[in-house]
Coordinates of C-alpha atoms and ligand atoms in Angstrom, one line a residue:
M1 CA 127.0 0.4 -1.3
S2 CA 130.5 1.6 -2.1
S3 CA 130.6 5.2 -3.4
L4 CA 131.7 4.0 -6.9
N5 CA 128.6 1.8 -7.2
K6 CA 126.5 4.7 -6.0
I7 CA 127.9 7.1 -8.5
L8 CA 127.5 4.5 -11.3
K9 CA 124.0 3.7 -10.3
K10 CA 123.0 7.4 -10.6
E11 CA 124.7 7.6 -14.0
L12 CA 123.0 4.5 -15.2
D13 CA 119.6 5.8 -14.1
I14 CA 120.2 9.0 -16.1
I15 CA 121.1 6.9 -19.2
K16 CA 117.8 5.0 -18.7
E17 CA 115.8 8.2 -18.1
R18 CA 117.1 9.6 -21.4
G19 CA 116.0 6.4 -23.2
L20 CA 119.7 5.7 -24.2
Y21 CA 120.2 2.5 -22.2
K22 CA 121.3 -0.2 -24.5
S23 CA 119.9 -3.6 -23.6
E24 CA 120.9 -6.7 -25.4
R25 CA 118.4 -8.9 -27.2
L26 CA 119.0 -12.6 -26.8
I27 CA 119.2 -14.6 -30.0
F28 CA 118.4 -18.3 -29.7
S29 CA 119.8 -19.3 -33.1
P30 CA 122.9 -18.9 -35.3
Q31 CA 123.3 -15.5 -37.0
N32 CA 121.3 -15.4 -40.3
S33 CA 118.7 -13.5 -42.3
K34 CA 116.2 -15.4 -40.1
I35 CA 116.9 -15.6 -36.4
I36 CA 114.9 -16.8 -33.4
I37 CA 114.3 -14.4 -30.5
K38 CA 112.5 -14.7 -27.2
G39 CA 109.2 -16.6 -27.2
N40 CA 110.4 -18.8 -30.1
N41 CA 109.7 -15.9 -32.5
E42 CA 111.3 -16.1 -35.9
V43 CA 112.2 -12.6 -37.2
L44 CA 114.0 -11.3 -40.3
N45 CA 117.3 -9.8 -39.3
F46 CA 118.1 -6.5 -41.0
C47 CA 120.8 -5.3 -38.6
A48 CA 123.7 -7.7 -39.0
N49 CA 127.0 -7.0 -40.8
N50 CA 126.5 -10.3 -42.4
Y51 CA 126.6 -8.7 -45.8
L52 CA 127.5 -11.8 -47.9
G53 CA 125.5 -14.2 -45.8
L54 CA 128.7 -16.1 -44.8
S55 CA 128.2 -16.1 -41.0
N56 CA 126.5 -19.4 -41.2
H57 CA 127.7 -20.7 -44.6
P58 CA 128.1 -24.5 -44.5
D59 CA 131.5 -24.5 -46.1
I60 CA 132.8 -22.0 -43.6
L61 CA 131.3 -24.0 -40.7
N62 CA 133.1 -27.1 -42.1
A63 CA 136.4 -25.2 -42.5
A64 CA 136.2 -24.1 -38.8
I65 CA 135.4 -27.6 -37.6
N66 CA 138.2 -29.1 -39.7
G67 CA 140.5 -26.3 -38.4
I68 CA 139.8 -27.3 -34.8
K69 CA 140.5 -31.0 -35.6
K70 CA 143.7 -30.3 -37.4
Y71 CA 145.1 -27.3 -35.5
G72 CA 143.5 -27.5 -32.1
F73 CA 141.3 -25.1 -30.2
G74 CA 143.8 -22.4 -29.2
L75 CA 147.5 -21.5 -29.2
S76 CA 147.9 -20.4 -25.6
S77 CA 150.5 -17.9 -26.8
V78 CA 151.1 -14.7 -28.6
R79 CA 152.4 -14.9 -32.1
F80 CA 156.1 -14.3 -31.5
I81 CA 156.5 -16.8 -28.7
C82 CA 154.8 -20.0 -30.0
G83 CA 151.5 -18.8 -31.5
T84 CA 152.2 -18.8 -35.2
Q85 CA 150.9 -21.8 -37.2
T86 CA 151.2 -22.3 -40.9
I87 CA 147.6 -21.2 -41.3
H88 CA 148.3 -17.8 -39.8
D89 CA 151.0 -17.3 -42.3
E90 CA 148.8 -18.5 -45.1
L91 CA 145.9 -16.2 -44.1
E92 CA 148.2 -13.2 -44.1
K93 CA 149.5 -14.1 -47.5
Q94 CA 146.0 -14.6 -48.9
I95 CA 144.8 -11.2 -47.5
S96 CA 147.9 -9.5 -49.0
K97 CA 147.2 -11.0 -52.3
F98 CA 143.5 -10.1 -52.2
L99 CA 144.3 -6.5 -51.4
N100 CA 147.4 -6.2 -53.6
K101 CA 149.6 -5.3 -50.7
E102 CA 153.0 -6.6 -49.9
N103 CA 152.3 -7.8 -46.4
T104 CA 149.6 -8.3 -43.8
I105 CA 149.5 -8.7 -40.0
L106 CA 146.6 -10.4 -38.1
Y107 CA 145.1 -9.0 -34.9
T108 CA 142.3 -10.4 -32.8
S109 CA 140.1 -7.5 -33.9
C110 CA 140.1 -4.5 -36.2
F111 CA 139.8 -2.5 -33.0
D112 CA 143.2 -3.8 -32.0
A113 CA 144.6 -3.3 -35.5
N114 CA 143.7 0.4 -35.3
G115 CA 144.7 0.6 -31.6
G116 CA 148.2 -0.7 -32.5
L117 CA 148.7 1.3 -35.7
F118 CA 149.4 5.0 -35.0
E119 CA 151.5 4.8 -31.8
T120 CA 153.8 2.3 -33.5
L121 CA 154.4 4.3 -36.6
F122 CA 154.2 8.0 -35.6
N123 CA 155.6 10.3 -32.9
E124 CA 155.5 13.9 -31.8
N125 CA 157.1 15.1 -35.0
D126 CA 154.2 13.8 -37.1
A127 CA 150.6 14.8 -37.8
I128 CA 147.5 12.6 -38.0
I129 CA 144.6 14.0 -40.1
S130 CA 141.4 12.3 -39.3
D131 CA 137.8 12.4 -40.7
Q132 CA 135.3 13.6 -38.0
L133 CA 133.1 10.5 -38.4
N134 CA 135.9 7.9 -38.1
H135 CA 135.2 4.8 -36.0
A136 CA 135.9 4.8 -32.3
S137 CA 138.8 2.5 -32.7
I138 CA 140.6 5.0 -35.0
I139 CA 139.9 7.7 -32.5
D140 CA 141.3 5.6 -29.6
G141 CA 144.3 4.5 -31.7
I142 CA 145.1 8.2 -32.3
R143 CA 144.7 9.0 -28.6
L144 CA 147.5 6.6 -27.8
C145 CA 149.9 8.3 -30.2
K146 CA 152.0 11.4 -29.5
A147 CA 151.5 12.8 -33.0
K148 CA 149.6 16.1 -33.4
R149 CA 146.0 15.6 -34.3
F150 CA 143.9 17.4 -36.9
R151 CA 140.3 16.7 -37.7
Y152 CA 138.2 17.6 -40.8
A153 CA 134.4 17.6 -41.2
N154 CA 133.1 14.4 -42.7
S155 CA 134.4 14.0 -46.3
N156 CA 135.1 17.8 -46.5
M157 CA 138.0 17.9 -49.0
E158 CA 138.4 21.7 -48.8
E159 CA 139.0 21.4 -45.1
L160 CA 141.3 18.4 -45.6
E161 CA 143.4 20.4 -48.1
S162 CA 143.6 23.4 -45.9
I163 CA 144.9 21.2 -43.1
L164 CA 147.5 19.6 -45.4
K165 CA 148.6 23.1 -46.4
R166 CA 149.2 24.2 -42.9
T167 CA 150.9 21.0 -41.6
A168 CA 153.8 21.0 -44.1
K169 CA 156.3 21.4 -41.2
F170 CA 155.5 17.9 -39.8
K171 CA 157.9 15.1 -40.6
Q172 CA 155.2 12.5 -41.5
R173 CA 151.6 13.1 -42.2
I174 CA 148.9 10.5 -42.4
I175 CA 145.3 10.9 -43.5
T176 CA 143.1 8.4 -41.8
T177 CA 139.5 7.6 -42.8
D178 CA 136.8 4.9 -42.6
G179 CA 136.3 3.5 -46.1
V180 CA 132.5 3.5 -45.4
F181 CA 130.9 5.7 -42.8
S182 CA 128.6 3.3 -40.9
M183 CA 125.7 5.6 -39.9
D184 CA 125.2 7.0 -43.4
G185 CA 126.5 4.3 -45.7
F186 CA 128.6 6.9 -47.5
I187 CA 131.8 5.7 -49.2
A188 CA 134.8 7.9 -48.4
K189 CA 136.1 10.1 -51.3
L190 CA 139.3 8.1 -51.7
D191 CA 139.8 9.5 -55.2
S192 CA 140.2 13.0 -53.9
I193 CA 141.9 11.9 -50.7
T194 CA 144.6 9.9 -52.5
S195 CA 145.3 12.7 -55.0
L196 CA 145.5 15.3 -52.1
A197 CA 147.8 12.9 -50.3
K198 CA 150.1 12.7 -53.4
K199 CA 150.1 16.5 -53.9
Y200 CA 151.0 17.2 -50.3
N201 CA 153.2 14.1 -49.7
A202 CA 151.0 12.4 -47.0
I203 CA 150.2 8.8 -46.6
V204 CA 146.7 7.3 -46.5
H205 CA 145.1 4.9 -44.1
V206 CA 141.7 3.4 -44.8
D207 CA 139.7 1.3 -42.3
D208 CA 137.6 -0.8 -44.6
S209 CA 135.6 -2.8 -42.2
H210 CA 132.3 -2.1 -43.8
A211 CA 133.7 -2.7 -47.4
T212 CA 136.2 -5.5 -47.5
G213 CA 134.8 -8.4 -49.5
F214 CA 131.9 -6.7 -51.2
I215 CA 132.5 -3.1 -52.2
G216 CA 134.2 -2.3 -55.6
P217 CA 134.3 -4.3 -58.8
S218 CA 136.3 -7.1 -57.3
G219 CA 135.0 -6.7 -53.7
K220 CA 138.4 -5.4 -52.5
G221 CA 136.7 -2.5 -50.7
S222 CA 136.3 1.3 -51.0
A223 CA 139.7 1.8 -52.6
D224 CA 138.7 -0.8 -55.3
Y225 CA 135.5 1.2 -55.7
H226 CA 137.5 4.3 -56.5
N227 CA 140.2 2.4 -58.4
V228 CA 142.9 3.7 -56.1
L229 CA 144.0 0.5 -54.3
D230 CA 147.7 1.1 -55.2
K231 CA 147.4 4.7 -53.8
V232 CA 146.2 3.6 -50.3
D233 CA 149.2 2.9 -48.1
I234 CA 147.6 1.1 -45.2
I235 CA 144.4 -0.8 -45.0
T236 CA 142.9 -2.1 -41.8
S237 CA 139.8 -4.2 -41.7
T238 CA 137.8 -6.9 -39.9
L239 CA 137.2 -10.5 -40.3
G240 CA 134.1 -10.0 -38.2
K241 CA 131.7 -8.5 -40.8
A242 CA 131.5 -9.8 -44.4
L243 CA 134.3 -12.3 -44.1
G244 CA 132.5 -14.8 -42.0
G245 CA 131.7 -12.6 -39.1
A246 CA 133.5 -14.4 -36.3
S247 CA 136.2 -12.0 -35.2
G248 CA 139.7 -10.9 -36.0
G249 CA 141.2 -8.0 -37.9
F250 CA 144.3 -7.2 -39.9
T251 CA 146.5 -4.5 -41.3
S252 CA 147.8 -4.7 -44.9
A253 CA 150.6 -2.4 -46.1
S254 CA 154.3 -2.4 -47.3
N255 CA 156.8 -4.9 -45.8
E256 CA 158.4 -2.1 -43.9
I257 CA 155.2 -1.0 -42.2
I258 CA 154.0 -4.6 -41.4
N259 CA 157.4 -5.7 -40.1
T260 CA 157.6 -2.7 -37.9
L261 CA 154.1 -3.5 -36.5
R262 CA 155.3 -7.1 -35.8
Q263 CA 158.1 -5.7 -33.8
R264 CA 156.3 -3.0 -31.8
S265 CA 152.5 -3.0 -32.1
R266 CA 151.3 -3.6 -28.6
P267 CA 147.9 -5.3 -29.2
Y268 CA 149.9 -7.7 -31.5
L269 CA 152.8 -8.4 -29.1
F270 CA 150.8 -8.7 -25.9
S271 CA 147.6 -10.4 -27.0
N272 CA 146.8 -13.9 -28.0
S273 CA 147.0 -15.4 -31.5
L274 CA 143.8 -15.6 -33.5
A275 CA 142.2 -19.0 -32.8
P276 CA 142.9 -21.7 -35.5
N277 CA 139.2 -22.3 -36.3
I278 CA 138.7 -18.6 -37.1
V279 CA 141.9 -18.5 -39.3
C280 CA 140.8 -21.6 -41.3
A281 CA 137.2 -20.3 -41.7
S282 CA 138.5 -16.9 -42.8
L283 CA 140.7 -18.6 -45.4
K284 CA 137.6 -20.3 -46.7
A285 CA 135.6 -17.0 -46.7
L286 CA 138.3 -15.4 -48.8
E287 CA 138.3 -18.3 -51.2
I288 CA 134.5 -18.2 -51.5
I289 CA 134.1 -14.5 -52.1
Q290 CA 136.8 -14.6 -54.9
K291 CA 135.2 -17.7 -56.5
D292 CA 131.5 -16.9 -56.2
K293 CA 131.0 -13.5 -57.7
N294 CA 127.3 -14.1 -57.4
L295 CA 127.4 -13.4 -53.7
Q296 CA 128.4 -9.8 -54.4
G297 CA 126.1 -9.5 -57.4
Q298 CA 123.1 -10.7 -55.3
L299 CA 124.0 -8.2 -52.5
K300 CA 124.0 -5.4 -55.1
K301 CA 120.6 -6.5 -56.5
N302 CA 119.1 -6.8 -53.1
T303 CA 120.4 -3.4 -52.1
I304 CA 119.1 -1.7 -55.2
F305 CA 115.7 -3.3 -54.9
F306 CA 115.4 -2.3 -51.2
R307 CA 116.6 1.2 -51.7
N308 CA 114.3 1.8 -54.7
E309 CA 111.2 0.3 -53.0
I310 CA 111.6 2.0 -49.7
K311 CA 111.9 5.3 -51.5
K312 CA 108.9 4.5 -53.7
I313 CA 106.6 4.0 -50.7
G314 CA 107.7 7.5 -49.5
F315 CA 110.5 7.1 -47.0
E316 CA 113.5 9.4 -47.0
I317 CA 116.8 7.6 -47.1
K318 CA 120.4 8.6 -47.3
D319 CA 121.2 8.0 -51.0
G320 CA 124.0 5.8 -52.0
E321 CA 124.9 2.3 -53.1
H322 CA 125.9 0.6 -49.8
P323 CA 123.8 -2.1 -48.2
I324 CA 123.6 0.1 -45.2
V325 CA 120.4 2.0 -45.8
P326 CA 119.7 4.8 -43.3
I327 CA 115.9 5.4 -43.2
M328 CA 115.4 8.9 -41.8
I329 CA 112.8 9.2 -39.1
R330 CA 114.3 12.3 -37.4
D331 CA 112.4 12.1 -34.1
A332 CA 114.3 9.8 -31.7
K333 CA 111.2 8.6 -29.8
I334 CA 109.3 7.8 -32.9
A335 CA 112.3 6.0 -34.3
Q336 CA 112.5 3.8 -31.1
K337 CA 108.7 3.1 -31.2
F338 CA 108.9 2.3 -34.9
A339 CA 111.7 -0.2 -34.4
S340 CA 109.9 -2.0 -31.6
D341 CA 106.6 -2.1 -33.5
I342 CA 108.1 -3.6 -36.6
L343 CA 110.0 -6.2 -34.5
K344 CA 106.6 -7.4 -33.3
S345 CA 105.7 -7.8 -37.0
G346 CA 108.8 -9.8 -37.6
I347 CA 111.4 -7.3 -38.8
Y348 CA 114.4 -6.7 -36.6
V349 CA 116.1 -3.3 -37.1
I350 CA 117.8 -0.9 -34.8
A351 CA 116.9 2.8 -34.3
F352 CA 119.9 5.1 -33.9
S353 CA 119.6 8.5 -32.3
Y354 CA 121.7 11.2 -30.7
P355 CA 124.6 11.1 -29.7
V356 CA 125.4 8.3 -32.2
V357 CA 123.9 10.5 -35.0
P358 CA 123.3 14.3 -34.9
Q359 CA 120.3 15.7 -33.1
N360 CA 117.0 15.3 -35.0
E361 CA 118.5 12.9 -37.4
A362 CA 117.3 9.7 -35.7
R363 CA 117.1 6.9 -38.2
I364 CA 116.4 3.2 -38.7
R365 CA 119.6 1.6 -40.1
V366 CA 118.7 -1.3 -42.3
Q367 CA 121.5 -3.6 -43.5
I368 CA 120.9 -5.7 -46.5
S369 CA 122.5 -9.1 -47.0
T370 CA 123.0 -11.5 -49.8
S371 CA 121.0 -14.0 -47.8
H372 CA 117.8 -12.0 -47.9
T373 CA 115.4 -13.4 -50.4
L374 CA 113.2 -11.3 -52.6
K375 CA 110.3 -12.5 -50.5
N376 CA 112.1 -11.3 -47.3
L377 CA 112.7 -7.9 -48.8
K378 CA 109.1 -7.5 -50.1
F379 CA 107.8 -8.5 -46.7
A380 CA 110.1 -5.9 -45.0
I381 CA 108.8 -3.2 -47.4
K382 CA 105.2 -4.1 -46.6
I383 CA 105.8 -3.8 -42.9
F384 CA 107.7 -0.5 -43.3
K385 CA 104.7 0.8 -45.3
K386 CA 102.2 -0.2 -42.7
Y387 CA 104.0 1.5 -39.8
G388 CA 105.2 4.4 -41.9
E389 CA 101.5 5.2 -42.4
K390 CA 100.7 4.6 -38.8
Y391 CA 103.4 7.2 -37.7
N392 CA 102.6 9.6 -40.6
L393 CA 106.1 9.2 -41.9
I394 CA 105.1 8.6 -45.5
Ligands
PLP401 C1 133.2 -2.9 -37.0 C2 134.3 -1.9 -37.2 C3 135.5 -2.0 -36.4 C4 135.7 -3.0 -35.4 O1 136.0 -4.3 -35.9 P1 136.3 -5.5 -34.9 O2 137.0 -6.5 -35.7 O3 134.9 -6.0 -34.5 O4 137.0 -4.9 -33.8 C5 136.5 -1.1 -36.7 N1 136.4 -0.1 -37.6 C6 135.3 0.0 -38.3 C7 135.2 1.2 -39.3 C8 134.2 -0.8 -38.1 O5 133.1 -0.7 -38.8

């Protein structure tokens, strides 16, 4: 074996010994609240980002199929050579309208949107101020940029303000945050962040991947929730979660910012156009969520029901309103066993432990969807109760 393979094998063995090896479970059906796993077993899925249940919505499937028929399978090009169709233009316009921003640029993922954001807009004269719990794609995007980096503890507004006070000498300053922190389901304090930004003349970037389409009174995301949509300068988000769940991402901001990204953002310039079927399906998803307010209402109802019931039977959760419901188990091994036990009873959830979450804060992260029925939710609660008792958790 080559020496690289030997080294890697050792490292992989260590990952396995620590119980941190991630294996992928095969799904034999489309994504939905019910999925088929190995052995033709039907299980209820409580770990998808399919918040509005659109991943397998018939109108979205049809839009994708019609999109292929009308616009073909792929563009075989980046956007600026010969990869821009009318539908790309249309989707960018519709997203801008939805988020009340001047302009939008599509990427093949939100990871790319974040990867191509900071380096394009900022340089060594600037400062980037980042929440400690920001998504990996923000962290990597910042790494590519020459600006000076500053980090504040999760949602700690005193620390953010103290950084703003001592970074006045920088030319541009940007505060960057997830709109929703995915391990806790907490919504970023965008009311305080935007007012601090105004006070200290900084701009604000929010990655709203876990919020676009369903958080806030009009489902426009975490800035909508805090009623500060006009005070957030840059929004990045994904088409791969609530908005149909295929893939793709985008950045929405002023004309100047978006036009600069079109000129210089590397994941945009040097990576293929978003496939036509995804563009057409995403247009349909945007249309559906704006027309059918019931989707969001049902998600809210389901979330409140589940959060209340799981607390009632004695589990400790991280409080909040988001359909991400972290159920605290604390012990990593028990969390693992719990997840694998309840899978056998038909409930598919994932246990998260260190280093994804802090030591001794292992948890089961449940994600609620519009597509869960009351019966599904009640069944999940019943199973949680049974195994909560078995492991003395409740
Ligand atoms: C899921 C997620 C991403 C990645 O989105 P993709 O479009 O799948 O690349 C980026 N940021 C946050 C906060 C996310 O939750």
